[in-house]
PDB file of C-alpha atoms in Angstrom:
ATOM      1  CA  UNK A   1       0.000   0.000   0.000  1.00 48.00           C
ATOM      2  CA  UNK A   2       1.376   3.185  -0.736  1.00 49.00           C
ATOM      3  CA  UNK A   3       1.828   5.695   1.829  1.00 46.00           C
ATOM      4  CA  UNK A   4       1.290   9.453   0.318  1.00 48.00           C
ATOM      5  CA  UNK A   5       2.719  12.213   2.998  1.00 48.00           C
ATOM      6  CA  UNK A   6       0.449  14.600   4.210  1.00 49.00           C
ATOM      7  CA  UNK A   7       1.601  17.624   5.355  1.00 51.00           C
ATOM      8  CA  UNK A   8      -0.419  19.998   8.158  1.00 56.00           C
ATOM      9  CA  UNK A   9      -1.866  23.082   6.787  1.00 54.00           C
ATOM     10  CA  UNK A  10      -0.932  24.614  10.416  1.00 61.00           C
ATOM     11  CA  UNK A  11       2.530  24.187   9.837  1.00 60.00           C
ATOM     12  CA  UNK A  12       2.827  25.491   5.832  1.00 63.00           C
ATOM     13  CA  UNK A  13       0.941  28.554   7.658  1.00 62.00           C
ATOM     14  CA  UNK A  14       3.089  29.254   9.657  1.00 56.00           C
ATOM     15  CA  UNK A  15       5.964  28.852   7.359  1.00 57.00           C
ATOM     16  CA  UNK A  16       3.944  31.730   5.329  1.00 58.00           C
ATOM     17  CA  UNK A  17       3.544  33.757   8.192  1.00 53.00           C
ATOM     18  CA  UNK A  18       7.579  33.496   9.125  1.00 52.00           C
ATOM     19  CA  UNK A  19       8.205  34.693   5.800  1.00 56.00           C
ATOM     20  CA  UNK A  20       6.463  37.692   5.795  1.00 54.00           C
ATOM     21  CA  UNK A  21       6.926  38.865   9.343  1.00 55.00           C
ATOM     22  CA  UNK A  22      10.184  37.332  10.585  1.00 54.00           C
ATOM     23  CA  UNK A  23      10.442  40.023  13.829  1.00 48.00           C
ATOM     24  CA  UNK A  24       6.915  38.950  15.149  1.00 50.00           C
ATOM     25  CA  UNK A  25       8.055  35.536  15.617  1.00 47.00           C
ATOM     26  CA  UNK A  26      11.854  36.421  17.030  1.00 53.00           C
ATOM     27  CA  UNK A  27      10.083  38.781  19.587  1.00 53.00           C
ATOM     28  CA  UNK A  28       7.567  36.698  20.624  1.00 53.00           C
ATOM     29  CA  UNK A  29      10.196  34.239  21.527  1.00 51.00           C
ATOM     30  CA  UNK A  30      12.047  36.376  23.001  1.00 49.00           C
ATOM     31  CA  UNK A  31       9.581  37.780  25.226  1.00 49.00           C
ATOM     32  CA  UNK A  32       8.394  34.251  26.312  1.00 49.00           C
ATOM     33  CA  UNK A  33      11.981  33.400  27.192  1.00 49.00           C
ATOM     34  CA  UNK A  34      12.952  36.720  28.879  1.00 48.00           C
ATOM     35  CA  UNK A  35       9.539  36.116  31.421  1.00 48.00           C
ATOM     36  CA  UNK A  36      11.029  33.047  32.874  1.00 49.00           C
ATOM     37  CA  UNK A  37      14.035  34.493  35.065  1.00 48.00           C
ATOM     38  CA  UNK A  38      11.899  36.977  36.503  1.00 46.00           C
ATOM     39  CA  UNK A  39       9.222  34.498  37.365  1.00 43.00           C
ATOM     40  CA  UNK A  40      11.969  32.787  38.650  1.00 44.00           C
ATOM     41  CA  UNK A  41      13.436  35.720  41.004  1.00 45.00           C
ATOM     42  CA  UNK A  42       9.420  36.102  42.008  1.00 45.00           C
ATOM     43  CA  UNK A  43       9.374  32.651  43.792  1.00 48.00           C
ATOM     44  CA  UNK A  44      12.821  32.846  45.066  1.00 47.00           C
ATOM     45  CA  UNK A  45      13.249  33.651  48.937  1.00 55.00           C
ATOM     46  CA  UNK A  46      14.684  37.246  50.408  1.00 66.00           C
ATOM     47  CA  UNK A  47      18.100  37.234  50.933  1.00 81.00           C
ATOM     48  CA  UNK A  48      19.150  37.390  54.236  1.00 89.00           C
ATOM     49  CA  UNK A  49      20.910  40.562  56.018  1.00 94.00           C
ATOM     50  CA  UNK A  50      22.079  39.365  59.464  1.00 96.00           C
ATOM     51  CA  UNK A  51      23.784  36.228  60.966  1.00 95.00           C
ATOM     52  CA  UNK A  52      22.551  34.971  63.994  1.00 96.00           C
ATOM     53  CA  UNK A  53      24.202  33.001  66.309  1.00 94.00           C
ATOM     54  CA  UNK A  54      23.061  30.465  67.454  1.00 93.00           C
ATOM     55  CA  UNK A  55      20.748  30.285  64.212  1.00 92.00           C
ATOM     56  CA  UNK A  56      17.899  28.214  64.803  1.00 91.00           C
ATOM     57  CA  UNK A  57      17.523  27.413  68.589  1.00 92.00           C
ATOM     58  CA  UNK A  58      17.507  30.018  72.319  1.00 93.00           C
ATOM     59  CA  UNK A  59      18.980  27.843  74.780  1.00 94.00           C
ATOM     60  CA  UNK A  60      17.531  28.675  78.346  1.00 94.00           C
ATOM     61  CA  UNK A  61      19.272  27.236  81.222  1.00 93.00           C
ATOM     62  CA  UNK A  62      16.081  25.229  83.072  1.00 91.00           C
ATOM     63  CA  UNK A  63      15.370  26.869  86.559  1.00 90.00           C
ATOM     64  CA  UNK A  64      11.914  26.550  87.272  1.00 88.00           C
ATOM     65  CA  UNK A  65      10.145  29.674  89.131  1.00 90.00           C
ATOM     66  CA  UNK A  66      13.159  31.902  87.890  1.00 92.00           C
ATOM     67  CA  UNK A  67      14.100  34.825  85.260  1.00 94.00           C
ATOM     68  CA  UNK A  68      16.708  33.170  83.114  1.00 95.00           C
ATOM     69  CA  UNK A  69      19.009  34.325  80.408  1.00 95.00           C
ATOM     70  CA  UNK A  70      19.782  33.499  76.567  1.00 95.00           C
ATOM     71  CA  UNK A  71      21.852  35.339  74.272  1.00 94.00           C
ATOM     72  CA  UNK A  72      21.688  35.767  70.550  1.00 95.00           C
ATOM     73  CA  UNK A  73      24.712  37.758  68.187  1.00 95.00           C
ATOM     74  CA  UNK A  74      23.518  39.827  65.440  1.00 96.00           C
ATOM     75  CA  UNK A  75      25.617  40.897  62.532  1.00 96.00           C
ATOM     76  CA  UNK A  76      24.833  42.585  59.374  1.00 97.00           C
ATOM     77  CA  UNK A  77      26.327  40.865  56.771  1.00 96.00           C
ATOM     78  CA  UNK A  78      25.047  43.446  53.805  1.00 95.00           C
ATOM     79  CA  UNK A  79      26.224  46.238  52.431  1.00 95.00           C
ATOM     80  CA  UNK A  80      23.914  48.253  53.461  1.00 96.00           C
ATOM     81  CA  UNK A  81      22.609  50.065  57.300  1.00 97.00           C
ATOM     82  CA  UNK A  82      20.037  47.264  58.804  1.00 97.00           C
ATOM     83  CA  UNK A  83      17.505  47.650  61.236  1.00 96.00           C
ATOM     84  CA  UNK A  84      16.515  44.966  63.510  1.00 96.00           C
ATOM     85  CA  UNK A  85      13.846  43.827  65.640  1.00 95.00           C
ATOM     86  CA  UNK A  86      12.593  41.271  67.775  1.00 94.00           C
ATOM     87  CA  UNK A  87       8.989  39.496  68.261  1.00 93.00           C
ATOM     88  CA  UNK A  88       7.896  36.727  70.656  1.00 93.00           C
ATOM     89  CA  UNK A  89       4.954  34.703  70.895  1.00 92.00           C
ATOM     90  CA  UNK A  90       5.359  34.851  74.923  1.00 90.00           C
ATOM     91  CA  UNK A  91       5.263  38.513  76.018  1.00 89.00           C
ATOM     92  CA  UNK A  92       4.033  38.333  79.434  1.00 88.00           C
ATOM     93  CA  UNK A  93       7.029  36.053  80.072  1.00 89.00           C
ATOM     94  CA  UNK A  94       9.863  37.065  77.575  1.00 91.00           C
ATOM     95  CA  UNK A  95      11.540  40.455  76.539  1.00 89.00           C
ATOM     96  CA  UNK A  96      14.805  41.236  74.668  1.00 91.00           C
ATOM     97  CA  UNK A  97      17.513  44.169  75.352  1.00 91.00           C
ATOM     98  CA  UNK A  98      17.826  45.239  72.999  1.00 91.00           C
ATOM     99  CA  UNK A  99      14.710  44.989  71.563  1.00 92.00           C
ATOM    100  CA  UNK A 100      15.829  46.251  68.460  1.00 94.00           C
ATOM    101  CA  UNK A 101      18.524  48.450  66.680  1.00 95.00           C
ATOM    102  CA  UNK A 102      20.286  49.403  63.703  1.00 96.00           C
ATOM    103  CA  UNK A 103      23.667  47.631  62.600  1.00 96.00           C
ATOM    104  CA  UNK A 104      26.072  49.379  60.193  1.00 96.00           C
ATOM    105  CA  UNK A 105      27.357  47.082  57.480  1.00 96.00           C
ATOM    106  CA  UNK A 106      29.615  44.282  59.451  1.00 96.00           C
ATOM    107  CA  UNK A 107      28.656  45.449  62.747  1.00 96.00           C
ATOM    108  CA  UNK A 108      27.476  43.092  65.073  1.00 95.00           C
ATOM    109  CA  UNK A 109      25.584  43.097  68.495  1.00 95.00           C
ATOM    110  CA  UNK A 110      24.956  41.019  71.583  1.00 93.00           C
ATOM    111  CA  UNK A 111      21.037  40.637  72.571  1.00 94.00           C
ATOM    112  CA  UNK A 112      20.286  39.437  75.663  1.00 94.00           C
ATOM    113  CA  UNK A 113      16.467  37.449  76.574  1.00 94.00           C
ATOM    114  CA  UNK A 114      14.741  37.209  79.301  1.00 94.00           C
ATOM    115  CA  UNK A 115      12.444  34.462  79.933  1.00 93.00           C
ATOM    116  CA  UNK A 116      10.445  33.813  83.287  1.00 92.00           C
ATOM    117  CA  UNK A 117      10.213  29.678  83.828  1.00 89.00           C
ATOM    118  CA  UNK A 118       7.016  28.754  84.998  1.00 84.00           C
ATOM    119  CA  UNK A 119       6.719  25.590  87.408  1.00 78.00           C
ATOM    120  CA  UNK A 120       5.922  21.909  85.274  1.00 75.00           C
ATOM    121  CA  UNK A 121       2.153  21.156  85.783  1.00 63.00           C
ATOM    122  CA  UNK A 122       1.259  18.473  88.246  1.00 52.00           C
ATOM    123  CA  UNK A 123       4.479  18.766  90.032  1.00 49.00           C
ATOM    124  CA  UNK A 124       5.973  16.454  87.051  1.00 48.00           C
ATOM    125  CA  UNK A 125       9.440  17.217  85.771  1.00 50.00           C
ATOM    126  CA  UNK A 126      10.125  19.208  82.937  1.00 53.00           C
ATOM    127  CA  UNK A 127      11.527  17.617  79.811  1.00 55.00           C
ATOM    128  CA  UNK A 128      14.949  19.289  79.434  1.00 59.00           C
ATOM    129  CA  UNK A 129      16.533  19.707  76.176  1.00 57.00           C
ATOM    130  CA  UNK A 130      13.082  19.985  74.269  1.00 60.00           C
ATOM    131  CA  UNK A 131      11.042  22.354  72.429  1.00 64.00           C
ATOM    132  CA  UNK A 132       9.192  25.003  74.630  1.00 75.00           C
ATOM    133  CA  UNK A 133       6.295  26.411  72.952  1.00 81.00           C
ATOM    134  CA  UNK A 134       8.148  29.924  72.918  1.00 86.00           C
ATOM    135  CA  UNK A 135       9.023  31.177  69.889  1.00 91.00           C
ATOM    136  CA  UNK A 136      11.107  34.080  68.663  1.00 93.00           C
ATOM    137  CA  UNK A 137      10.854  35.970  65.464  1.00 94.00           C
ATOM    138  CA  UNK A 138      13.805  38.458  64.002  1.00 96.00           C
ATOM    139  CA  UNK A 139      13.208  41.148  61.290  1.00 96.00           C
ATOM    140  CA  UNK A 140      15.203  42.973  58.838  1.00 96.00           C
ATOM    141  CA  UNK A 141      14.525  46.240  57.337  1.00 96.00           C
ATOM    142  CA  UNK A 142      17.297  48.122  54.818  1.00 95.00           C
ATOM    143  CA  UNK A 143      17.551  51.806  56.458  1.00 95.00           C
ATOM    144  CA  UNK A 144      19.537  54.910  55.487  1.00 95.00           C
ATOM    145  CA  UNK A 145      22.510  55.838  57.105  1.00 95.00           C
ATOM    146  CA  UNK A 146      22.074  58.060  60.001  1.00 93.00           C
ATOM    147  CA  UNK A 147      18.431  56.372  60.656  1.00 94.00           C
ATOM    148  CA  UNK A 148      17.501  55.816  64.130  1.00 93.00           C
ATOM    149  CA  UNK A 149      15.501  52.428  65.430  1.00 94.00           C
ATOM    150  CA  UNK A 150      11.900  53.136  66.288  1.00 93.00           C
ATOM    151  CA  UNK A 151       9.601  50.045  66.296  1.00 89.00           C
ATOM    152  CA  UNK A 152       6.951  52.424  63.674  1.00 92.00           C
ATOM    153  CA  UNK A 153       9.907  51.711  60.940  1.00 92.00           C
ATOM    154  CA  UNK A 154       8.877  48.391  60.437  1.00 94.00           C
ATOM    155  CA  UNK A 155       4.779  49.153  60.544  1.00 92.00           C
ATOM    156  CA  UNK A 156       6.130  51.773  57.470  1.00 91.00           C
ATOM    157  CA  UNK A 157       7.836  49.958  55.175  1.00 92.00           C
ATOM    158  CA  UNK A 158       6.062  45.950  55.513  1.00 91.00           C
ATOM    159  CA  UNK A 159       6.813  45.485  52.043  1.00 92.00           C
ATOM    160  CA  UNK A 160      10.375  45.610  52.901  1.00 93.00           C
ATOM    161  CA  UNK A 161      10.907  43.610  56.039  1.00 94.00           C
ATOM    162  CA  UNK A 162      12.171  39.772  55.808  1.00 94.00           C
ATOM    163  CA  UNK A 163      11.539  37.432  58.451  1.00 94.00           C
ATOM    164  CA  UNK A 164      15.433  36.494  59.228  1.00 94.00           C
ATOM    165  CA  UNK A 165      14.669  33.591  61.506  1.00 94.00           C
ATOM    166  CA  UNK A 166      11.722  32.090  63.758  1.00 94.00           C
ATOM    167  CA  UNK A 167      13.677  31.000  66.908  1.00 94.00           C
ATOM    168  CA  UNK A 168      12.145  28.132  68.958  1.00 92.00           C
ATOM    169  CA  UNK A 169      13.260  27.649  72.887  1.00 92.00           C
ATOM    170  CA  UNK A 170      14.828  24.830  74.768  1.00 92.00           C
ATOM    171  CA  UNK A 171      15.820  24.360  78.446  1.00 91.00           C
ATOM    172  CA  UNK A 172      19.141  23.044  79.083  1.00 92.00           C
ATOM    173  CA  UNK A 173      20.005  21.169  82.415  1.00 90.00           C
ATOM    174  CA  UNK A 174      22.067  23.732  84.582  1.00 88.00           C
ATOM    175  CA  UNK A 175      23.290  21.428  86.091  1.00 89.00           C
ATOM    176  CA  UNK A 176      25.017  18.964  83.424  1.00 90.00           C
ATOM    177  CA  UNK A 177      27.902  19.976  82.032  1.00 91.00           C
ATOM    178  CA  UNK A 178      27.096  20.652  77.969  1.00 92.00           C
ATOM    179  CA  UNK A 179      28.837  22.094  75.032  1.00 93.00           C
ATOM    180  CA  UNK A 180      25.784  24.350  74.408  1.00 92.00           C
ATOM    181  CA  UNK A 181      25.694  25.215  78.041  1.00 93.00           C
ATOM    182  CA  UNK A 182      28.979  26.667  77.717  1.00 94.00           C
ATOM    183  CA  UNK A 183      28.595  28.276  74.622  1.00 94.00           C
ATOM    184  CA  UNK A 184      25.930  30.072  76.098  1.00 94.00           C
ATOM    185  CA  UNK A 185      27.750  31.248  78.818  1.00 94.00           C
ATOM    186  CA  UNK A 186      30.270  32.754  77.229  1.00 94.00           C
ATOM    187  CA  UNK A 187      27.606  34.541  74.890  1.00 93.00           C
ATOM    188  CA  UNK A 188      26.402  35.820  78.302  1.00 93.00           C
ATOM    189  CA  UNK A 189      29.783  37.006  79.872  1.00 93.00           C
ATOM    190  CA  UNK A 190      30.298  38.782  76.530  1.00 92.00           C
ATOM    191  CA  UNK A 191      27.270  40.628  76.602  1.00 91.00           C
ATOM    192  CA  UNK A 192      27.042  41.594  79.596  1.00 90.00           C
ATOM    193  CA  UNK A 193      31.141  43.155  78.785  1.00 91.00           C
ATOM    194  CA  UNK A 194      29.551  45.164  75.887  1.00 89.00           C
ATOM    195  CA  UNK A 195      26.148  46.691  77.982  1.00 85.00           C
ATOM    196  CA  UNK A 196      29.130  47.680  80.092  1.00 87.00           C
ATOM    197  CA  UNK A 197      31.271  49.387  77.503  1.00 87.00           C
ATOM    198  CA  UNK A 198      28.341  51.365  75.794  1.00 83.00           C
ATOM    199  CA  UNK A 199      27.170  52.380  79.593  1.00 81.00           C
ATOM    200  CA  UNK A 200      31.042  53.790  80.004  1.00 82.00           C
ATOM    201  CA  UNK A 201      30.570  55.693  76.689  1.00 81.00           C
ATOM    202  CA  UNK A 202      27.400  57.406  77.705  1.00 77.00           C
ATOM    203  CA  UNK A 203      29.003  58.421  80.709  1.00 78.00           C
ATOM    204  CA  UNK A 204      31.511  60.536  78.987  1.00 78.00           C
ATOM    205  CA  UNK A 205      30.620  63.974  78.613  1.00 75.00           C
ATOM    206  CA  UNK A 206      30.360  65.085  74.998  1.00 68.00           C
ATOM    207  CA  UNK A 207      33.183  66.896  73.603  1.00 68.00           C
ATOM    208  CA  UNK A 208      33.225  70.702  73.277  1.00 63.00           C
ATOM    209  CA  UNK A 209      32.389  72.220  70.658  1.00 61.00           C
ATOM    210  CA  UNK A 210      31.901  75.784  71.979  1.00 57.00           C
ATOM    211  CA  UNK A 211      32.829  78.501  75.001  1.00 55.00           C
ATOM    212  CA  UNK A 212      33.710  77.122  77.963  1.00 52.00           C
ATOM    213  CA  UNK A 213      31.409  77.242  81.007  1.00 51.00           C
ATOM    214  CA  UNK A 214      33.420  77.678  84.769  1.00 47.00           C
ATOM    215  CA  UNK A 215      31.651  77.618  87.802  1.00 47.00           C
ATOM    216  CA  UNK A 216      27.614  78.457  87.962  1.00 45.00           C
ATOM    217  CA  UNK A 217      26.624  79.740  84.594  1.00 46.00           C
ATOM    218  CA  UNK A 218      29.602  81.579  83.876  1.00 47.00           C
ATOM    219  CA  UNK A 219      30.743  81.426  80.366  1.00 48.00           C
ATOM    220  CA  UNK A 220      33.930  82.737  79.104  1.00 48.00           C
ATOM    221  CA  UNK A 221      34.455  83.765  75.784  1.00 56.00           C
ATOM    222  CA  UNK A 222      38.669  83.059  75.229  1.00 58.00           C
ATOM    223  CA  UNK A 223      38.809  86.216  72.451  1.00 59.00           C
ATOM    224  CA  UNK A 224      37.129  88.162  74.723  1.00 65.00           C
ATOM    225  CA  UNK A 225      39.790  87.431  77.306  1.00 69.00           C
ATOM    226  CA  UNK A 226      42.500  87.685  74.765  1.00 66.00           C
ATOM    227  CA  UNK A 227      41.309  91.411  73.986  1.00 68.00           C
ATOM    228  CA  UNK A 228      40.990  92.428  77.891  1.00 74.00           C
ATOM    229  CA  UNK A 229      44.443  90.873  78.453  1.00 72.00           C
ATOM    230  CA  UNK A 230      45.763  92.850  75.048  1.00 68.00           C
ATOM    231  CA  UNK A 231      44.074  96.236  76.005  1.00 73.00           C
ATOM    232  CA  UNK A 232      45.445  95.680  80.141  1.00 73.00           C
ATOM    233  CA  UNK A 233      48.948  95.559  78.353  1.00 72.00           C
ATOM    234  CA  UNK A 234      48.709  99.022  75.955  1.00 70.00           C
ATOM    235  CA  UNK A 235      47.542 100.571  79.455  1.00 69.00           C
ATOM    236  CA  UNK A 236      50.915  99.549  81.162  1.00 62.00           C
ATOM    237  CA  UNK A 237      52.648 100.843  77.994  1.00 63.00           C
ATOM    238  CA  UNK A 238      50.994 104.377  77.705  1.00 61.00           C
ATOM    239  CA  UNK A 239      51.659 104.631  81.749  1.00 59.00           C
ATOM    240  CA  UNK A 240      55.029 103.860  81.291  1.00 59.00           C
ATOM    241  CA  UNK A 241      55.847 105.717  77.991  1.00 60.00           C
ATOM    242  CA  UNK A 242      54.029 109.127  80.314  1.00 59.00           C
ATOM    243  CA  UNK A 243      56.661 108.908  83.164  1.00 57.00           C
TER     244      UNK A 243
END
């Protein structure tokens, strides 16, 4: 049997259509394939502006009925000034100091949190080293140089904030010896050194920048005393130059 080919009518069409308007085709393509990277970029995730360590977990030393301590380092790993702030599920029982901030590019921080530890239910013991129901949200915002933190920043510009990292809690055993236990310590130790140091620097009084002030309210003006001391001088002179 003899097999005749058949050709589509769609495709000699479009052969037609090529021919007499080559760009519509080569643009169309182009547009198609030019839609793809940006769809792409759409779906992707926010890149991330600060480092956090630790990075997933708050590690609480366990001490039921007591305040305890965790520490967190912050550092801005853009290229740009960062703002920062923190969010907790638990705030009748947890707040951060800082609470938030602004970081210049590389600049990092210390944030110390406070959690109160209720007693277990039913006088049973707590489960140490597991997940508390606590949880811990940092935010990013991009700011301009010279921008200072106020929590209204982020309430401004949603559009612009990224979720950095939802932190979950979990009690360590204070007293069993642990890598993580000692980690945190030192976190601790260092910042409670660098509250310390930025207490010291607001102590210093600000450097000055105009007439000196002696005693209550009196301000002296050093050209002023300059001229006094100049014209005292062409007295003595005239005195002596009369004699």
């Amino acid at each position: 049997m003899a097999i005749t080919d058949r050709q589509n009518p769609n495709a000699e069409e479009k052969k037609k259509l090529f021919k007499l308007c080559p760009f519509f085709w080569q643009r169309r393509t182009t547009t198609a394939s030019s839609s793809k990277p940006s769809f792409a970029r759409s779906i992707l995730p926010a890149r991330r502006r600060l480092r956090l360590d630790p990075s997933s977990y708050l590690y609480f030393p366990y001490e039921a009925g007591k305040q305890v301590r965790s520490a967190i380092k912050l550092k801005n790993t853009s290229k740009s000034h960062t703002a920062f702030k923190f969010q907790t599920t638990a705030p009748k029982s947890c707040y951060m100091r800082p609470p938030g901030g602004v970081l210049a590019p590389g600049e990092s921080v210390f944030a110390t949190v406070f959690k109160f530890v209720e007693h277990p239910e039913n006088n049973e013991k707590h489960k140490l080293n597991k997940k508390s129901k606590a949880k811990f949200k940092i935010m990013s915002l991009k700011v301009k140089p010279g921008v200072e933190f106020v929590p209204e920043l982020f309430d401004e510009q949603k559009d612009q904030v990224i979720v950095e990292r939802v932190l979950r809690v979990i009690f360590l055993d204070a007293d069993r010896p642990s890598a993580a236990l000692e980690k945190l310590k030192r976190q601790l130790d260092e910042a409670e050194a660098e509250a310390e140091a930025a207490v010291e620097v607001r102590k210093k009084p600000p450097p000055e920048t105009g007439p000196r002030v002696v005693g209550e309210g009196l301000v002296i003006d050093e050209w002023k005393e300059r001229r006094e001391k100049y014209l005292a001088r062409q007295q003595v002179d005239s005195i002596d130059s009369s004699s």
